PDB file of C-alpha atoms in Angstrom:
ATOM      1  CA  PHE A   1       0.000   0.000   0.000  1.00 52.00           C
ATOM      2  CA  GLY A   2       2.730   2.479   0.991  1.00 56.00           C
ATOM      3  CA  ALA A   3       4.735   2.020  -2.229  1.00 63.00           C
ATOM      4  CA  GLN A   4       1.613   2.329  -4.393  1.00 67.00           C
ATOM      5  CA  PHE A   5       0.509   5.488  -2.550  1.00 62.00           C
ATOM      6  CA  GLY A   6       4.015   6.947  -2.877  1.00 62.00           C
ATOM      7  CA  ALA A   7       4.083   6.296  -6.619  1.00 69.00           C
ATOM      8  CA  GLN A   8       0.638   7.847  -7.144  1.00 72.00           C
ATOM      9  CA  PHE A   9       1.518  10.850  -4.993  1.00 68.00           C
ATOM     10  CA  GLY A  10       4.795  11.316  -6.863  1.00 67.00           C
ATOM     11  CA  ALA A  11       3.020  11.194 -10.226  1.00 72.00           C
ATOM     12  CA  GLN A  12       0.395  13.712  -9.093  1.00 72.00           C
ATOM     13  CA  LEU A  13       3.055  16.001  -7.650  1.00 67.00           C
ATOM     14  CA  GLY A  14       5.068  15.782 -10.876  1.00 69.00           C
ATOM     15  CA  ALA A  15       2.011  16.697 -12.954  1.00 70.00           C
ATOM     16  CA  LEU A  16       1.182  19.576 -10.632  1.00 69.00           C
ATOM     17  CA  PHE A  17       4.648  21.089 -10.867  1.00 66.00           C
ATOM     18  CA  SER A  18       5.531  20.146 -14.447  1.00 67.00           C
ATOM     19  CA  ASP A  19       5.888  23.806 -15.408  1.00 64.00           C
ATOM     20  CA  ALA A  20       8.322  24.407 -12.550  1.00 61.00           C
ATOM     21  CA  LEU A  21      10.454  21.518 -13.747  1.00 58.00           C
ATOM     22  CA  SER A  22      11.109  23.281 -17.050  1.00 61.00           C
ATOM     23  CA  VAL A  23      13.316  25.905 -15.376  1.00 59.00           C
ATOM     24  CA  PRO A  24      15.479  27.901 -17.796  1.00 56.00           C
ATOM     25  CA  SER A  25      18.746  26.144 -18.307  1.00 60.00           C
ATOM     26  CA  GLN A  26      20.210  28.295 -21.065  1.00 62.00           C
ATOM     27  CA  VAL A  27      22.358  31.267 -20.034  1.00 63.00           C
ATOM     28  CA  GLU A  28      20.538  33.331 -22.681  1.00 68.00           C
ATOM     29  CA  GLU A  29      17.259  32.728 -20.817  1.00 69.00           C
ATOM     30  CA  VAL A  30      18.506  34.218 -17.540  1.00 70.00           C
ATOM     31  CA  GLU A  31      17.558  37.866 -17.090  1.00 77.00           C
ATOM     32  CA  GLN A  32      19.661  40.423 -15.273  1.00 77.00           C
ATOM     33  CA  ARG A  33      17.873  42.250 -12.431  1.00 78.00           C
ATOM     34  CA  ASP A  34      19.779  45.305 -11.306  1.00 83.00           C
ATOM     35  CA  LEU A  35      19.331  46.620  -7.773  1.00 82.00           C
ATOM     36  CA  TYR A  36      19.512  50.299  -6.925  1.00 82.00           C
ATOM     37  CA  ASP A  37      19.492  52.343  -3.773  1.00 84.00           C
ATOM     38  CA  ARG A  38      20.671  55.793  -2.761  1.00 88.00           C
ATOM     39  CA  ALA A  39      22.147  57.559   0.230  1.00 90.00           C
ATOM     40  CA  PRO A  40      19.553  58.468   2.872  1.00 92.00           C
ATOM     41  CA  GLN A  41      17.453  61.557   2.236  1.00 93.00           C
ATOM     42  CA  PHE A  42      16.189  63.387   5.292  1.00 95.00           C
ATOM     43  CA  THR A  43      13.166  65.236   3.922  1.00 96.00           C
ATOM     44  CA  TRP A  44      10.174  63.134   2.899  1.00 95.00           C
ATOM     45  CA  ALA A  45       7.377  65.635   3.466  1.00 96.00           C
ATOM     46  CA  ALA A  46       6.627  68.966   1.830  1.00 95.00           C
ATOM     47  CA  GLY A  47       3.326  70.707   2.303  1.00 94.00           C
ATOM     48  CA  ARG A  48       0.492  68.205   2.001  1.00 92.00           C
ATOM     49  CA  VAL A  49       2.571  65.506   0.271  1.00 95.00           C
ATOM     50  CA  CYS A  50       4.847  62.874   1.781  1.00 96.00           C
ATOM     51  CA  LEU A  51       6.745  59.781   0.748  1.00 96.00           C
ATOM     52  CA  LEU A  52       6.962  56.397   2.434  1.00 95.00           C
ATOM     53  CA  GLY A  53       8.528  53.016   1.784  1.00 95.00           C
ATOM     54  CA  ASP A  54      10.946  52.692  -1.117  1.00 93.00           C
ATOM     55  CA  ALA A  55       9.998  56.137  -2.421  1.00 94.00           C
ATOM     56  CA  ALA A  56      11.411  57.638   0.785  1.00 96.00           C
ATOM     57  CA  HIS A  57      14.240  55.210   1.536  1.00 95.00           C
ATOM     58  CA  PRO A  58      15.141  52.624  -1.127  1.00 94.00           C
ATOM     59  CA  MET A  59      17.488  49.987   0.230  1.00 91.00           C
ATOM     60  CA  MET A  60      19.331  46.917  -0.896  1.00 88.00           C
ATOM     61  CA  PRO A  61      17.527  43.658  -0.034  1.00 87.00           C
ATOM     62  CA  ASN A  62      20.388  42.159   1.984  1.00 83.00           C
ATOM     63  CA  LEU A  63      18.721  42.611   5.374  1.00 87.00           C
ATOM     64  CA  GLY A  64      15.162  41.978   4.174  1.00 87.00           C
ATOM     65  CA  GLN A  65      13.979  45.209   5.768  1.00 91.00           C
ATOM     66  CA  GLY A  66      12.509  47.241   2.874  1.00 90.00           C
ATOM     67  CA  GLY A  67       8.964  45.980   3.412  1.00 92.00           C
ATOM     68  CA  CYS A  68       9.339  46.226   7.189  1.00 93.00           C
ATOM     69  CA  MET A  69      10.348  49.874   6.922  1.00 95.00           C
ATOM     70  CA  ALA A  70       7.311  50.575   4.713  1.00 95.00           C
ATOM     71  CA  ILE A  71       5.002  48.962   7.294  1.00 95.00           C
ATOM     72  CA  GLU A  72       6.597  51.013  10.074  1.00 96.00           C
ATOM     73  CA  ASP A  73       6.183  54.155   7.927  1.00 97.00           C
ATOM     74  CA  ALA A  74       2.506  53.386   7.380  1.00 96.00           C
ATOM     75  CA  PHE A  75       1.974  52.809  11.107  1.00 96.00           C
ATOM     76  CA  VAL A  76       3.592  56.105  12.117  1.00 96.00           C
ATOM     77  CA  LEU A  77       1.914  58.036   9.286  1.00 96.00           C
ATOM     78  CA  GLY A  78      -1.470  56.578  10.251  1.00 94.00           C
ATOM     79  CA  ARG A  79      -0.896  57.530  13.868  1.00 94.00           C
ATOM     80  CA  GLU A  80      -0.045  61.129  12.928  1.00 94.00           C
ATOM     81  CA  LEU A  81      -3.038  61.452  10.593  1.00 92.00           C
ATOM     82  CA  SER A  82      -5.384  59.968  13.177  1.00 90.00           C
ATOM     83  CA  ARG A  83      -4.370  62.697  15.607  1.00 89.00           C
ATOM     84  CA  ILE A  84      -5.809  65.266  13.221  1.00 87.00           C
ATOM     85  CA  ALA A  85      -9.019  63.292  12.645  1.00 72.00           C
ATOM     86  CA  ARG A  86      -9.407  62.489  16.344  1.00 72.00           C
ATOM     87  CA  ASP A  87      -9.577  66.157  17.218  1.00 64.00           C
ATOM     88  CA  ALA A  88     -12.764  66.396  15.109  1.00 58.00           C
ATOM     89  CA  ALA A  89     -11.446  69.693  13.813  1.00 63.00           C
ATOM     90  CA  PRO A  90     -13.201  71.631  11.094  1.00 75.00           C
ATOM     91  CA  ALA A  91     -12.013  70.737   7.589  1.00 72.00           C
ATOM     92  CA  ASP A  92     -10.072  73.985   7.095  1.00 74.00           C
ATOM     93  CA  ARG A  93      -8.167  73.401  10.345  1.00 76.00           C
ATOM     94  CA  GLN A  94      -7.433  69.810   9.321  1.00 76.00           C
ATOM     95  CA  ARG A  95      -5.990  71.107   6.028  1.00 80.00           C
ATOM     96  CA  ARG A  96      -3.756  73.517   7.959  1.00 86.00           C
ATOM     97  CA  GLU A  97      -2.619  70.780  10.361  1.00 90.00           C
ATOM     98  CA  LEU A  98      -1.869  68.166   7.684  1.00 92.00           C
ATOM     99  CA  PRO A  99       1.585  69.564   6.783  1.00 94.00           C
ATOM    100  CA  ILE A 100       2.468  69.634  10.484  1.00 94.00           C
ATOM    101  CA  ALA A 101       1.400  65.998  10.901  1.00 94.00           C
ATOM    102  CA  LEU A 102       3.441  64.989   7.845  1.00 96.00           C
ATOM    103  CA  LYS A 103       6.502  66.766   9.233  1.00 97.00           C
ATOM    104  CA  ARG A 104       6.047  64.914  12.542  1.00 96.00           C
ATOM    105  CA  TYR A 105       5.858  61.619  10.624  1.00 97.00           C
ATOM    106  CA  ASN A 106       9.045  62.562   8.748  1.00 97.00           C
ATOM    107  CA  LYS A 107      10.819  63.518  11.967  1.00 97.00           C
ATOM    108  CA  ASN A 108       9.739  60.336  13.762  1.00 96.00           C
ATOM    109  CA  ARG A 109      10.861  57.990  10.971  1.00 96.00           C
ATOM    110  CA  VAL A 110      13.836  59.494   9.200  1.00 96.00           C
ATOM    111  CA  LEU A 111      16.669  58.525  11.579  1.00 95.00           C
ATOM    112  CA  ARG A 112      15.600  54.908  12.019  1.00 95.00           C
ATOM    113  CA  ALA A 113      15.016  54.424   8.291  1.00 95.00           C
ATOM    114  CA  ALA A 114      18.357  56.078   7.476  1.00 95.00           C
ATOM    115  CA  ALA A 115      20.120  53.795   9.964  1.00 94.00           C
ATOM    116  CA  VAL A 116      18.539  50.676   8.450  1.00 94.00           C
ATOM    117  CA  GLN A 117      19.253  51.965   4.955  1.00 93.00           C
ATOM    118  CA  GLY A 118      22.891  52.500   5.978  1.00 91.00           C
ATOM    119  CA  MET A 119      23.144  49.019   7.518  1.00 91.00           C
ATOM    120  CA  SER A 120      21.725  47.560   4.324  1.00 90.00           C
ATOM    121  CA  ARG A 121      24.266  49.453   2.206  1.00 88.00           C
ATOM    122  CA  LEU A 122      27.097  48.321   4.469  1.00 85.00           C
ATOM    123  CA  SER A 123      25.895  44.711   4.324  1.00 83.00           C
ATOM    124  CA  SER A 124      25.807  44.949   0.556  1.00 80.00           C
ATOM    125  CA  ALA A 125      29.378  46.261   0.462  1.00 77.00           C
ATOM    126  CA  ILE A 126      30.535  43.473   2.785  1.00 75.00           C
ATOM    127  CA  LEU A 127      28.740  40.784   0.767  1.00 70.00           C
ATOM    128  CA  PHE A 128      30.400  41.929  -2.448  1.00 68.00           C
ATOM    129  CA  GLN A 129      33.804  41.706  -0.744  1.00 69.00           C
ATOM    130  CA  TYR A 130      33.112  38.388   0.970  1.00 69.00           C
ATOM    131  CA  ASN A 131      35.147  35.334   0.182  1.00 72.00           C
ATOM    132  CA  HIS A 132      35.244  31.932   1.881  1.00 80.00           C
ATOM    133  CA  PRO A 133      37.308  32.336   5.055  1.00 81.00           C
ATOM    134  CA  THR A 134      40.818  30.962   5.272  1.00 84.00           C
ATOM    135  CA  LYS A 135      40.676  27.438   6.671  1.00 87.00           C
ATOM    136  CA  ILE A 136      43.578  25.724   8.386  1.00 86.00           C
ATOM    137  CA  SER A 137      43.327  21.993   8.967  1.00 87.00           C
ATOM    138  CA  ALA A 138      45.477  18.877   9.038  1.00 90.00           C
ATOM    139  CA  ALA A 139      44.963  18.651   5.284  1.00 89.00           C
ATOM    140  CA  GLY A 140      46.559  22.073   4.793  1.00 89.00           C
ATOM    141  CA  VAL A 141      45.506  25.656   4.248  1.00 88.00           C
ATOM    142  CA  GLU A 142      42.550  26.526   2.034  1.00 86.00           C
ATOM    143  CA  ASN A 143      41.342  29.891   0.762  1.00 84.00           C
ATOM    144  CA  THR A 144      44.541  31.888   1.125  1.00 85.00           C
ATOM    145  CA  GLY A 145      43.581  35.024  -0.766  1.00 84.00           C
ATOM    146  CA  VAL A 146      43.568  38.445   0.898  1.00 84.00           C
ATOM    147  CA  LYS A 147      39.760  38.622   1.007  1.00 81.00           C
ATOM    148  CA  SER A 148      39.648  35.152   2.598  1.00 83.00           C
ATOM    149  CA  MET A 149      42.087  36.218   5.297  1.00 83.00           C
ATOM    150  CA  ILE A 150      40.108  39.390   6.008  1.00 81.00           C
ATOM    151  CA  THR A 151      36.885  37.370   6.183  1.00 80.00           C
ATOM    152  CA  LYS A 152      38.522  34.939   8.641  1.00 82.00           C
ATOM    153  CA  SER A 153      39.865  37.763  10.821  1.00 84.00           C
ATOM    154  CA  MET A 154      36.418  39.456  10.963  1.00 82.00           C
ATOM    155  CA  GLN A 155      34.352  36.320  11.734  1.00 83.00           C
ATOM    156  CA  GLY A 156      34.461  36.603  15.515  1.00 87.00           C
ATOM    157  CA  PHE A 157      33.603  40.305  15.543  1.00 87.00           C
ATOM    158  CA  LEU A 158      30.772  39.924  13.030  1.00 82.00           C
ATOM    159  CA  GLN A 159      29.214  36.879  14.722  1.00 85.00           C
ATOM    160  CA  ASN A 160      29.587  38.011  18.325  1.00 89.00           C
ATOM    161  CA  VAL A 161      29.270  41.795  18.170  1.00 88.00           C
ATOM    162  CA  ALA A 162      28.113  43.311  14.871  1.00 85.00           C
ATOM    163  CA  PHE A 163      25.297  40.910  13.947  1.00 84.00           C
ATOM    164  CA  PRO A 164      23.711  40.718  17.421  1.00 88.00           C
ATOM    165  CA  LEU A 165      23.697  44.525  17.737  1.00 88.00           C
ATOM    166  CA  GLN A 166      22.382  44.953  14.211  1.00 86.00           C
ATOM    167  CA  PHE A 167      19.519  42.516  14.671  1.00 85.00           C
ATOM    168  CA  GLU A 168      18.623  43.897  18.102  1.00 89.00           C
ATOM    169  CA  TYR A 169      18.185  47.287  16.434  1.00 89.00           C
ATOM    170  CA  LEU A 170      16.323  45.940  13.402  1.00 87.00           C
ATOM    171  CA  PHE A 171      13.800  43.986  15.433  1.00 86.00           C
ATOM    172  CA  SER A 172      13.081  46.610  18.081  1.00 86.00           C
ATOM    173  CA  PHE A 173      10.618  49.036  16.509  1.00 82.00           C
ATOM    174  CA  PRO A 174      10.245  51.918  18.971  1.00 79.00           C
ATOM    175  CA  GLY A 175       6.780  52.875  17.689  1.00 73.00           C
TER     176      GLY A 175
END
């Protein structure tokens, strides 16, 4: 029974994912996807218009924080806008207070987003310089290039100091 079930399941699974099994294998079929970011900008709001997410702070995907920063932006922006609505102010007063609320949003988010953007840029620079660390064993020495030696010398610091501090900051949204 088990072998028969396994064969049937395998056949059904193969039919279900037949398209996925025809993955491009020719180099000509692989598309290049360039990634772009920029240095942090510190003004995201002007008048009654503001930016959030990648429009305000594009970042490399190395830390997986672009979407998180957009969600944090939306939370803080929503909080600032709700303060205007909560006051049940007349419409003309709400229009006057909107630029102030957007500036508060900008002020509350810009340093954290710039820090994460900077960490992402630094991670990207490190990843492009990374090489397998130098390895010394009874069989001999492997990976003896300069980048390998630098990677080996930085391992302890990165694993025990830099990464824990970085992730503590990334995962502690102050609200």
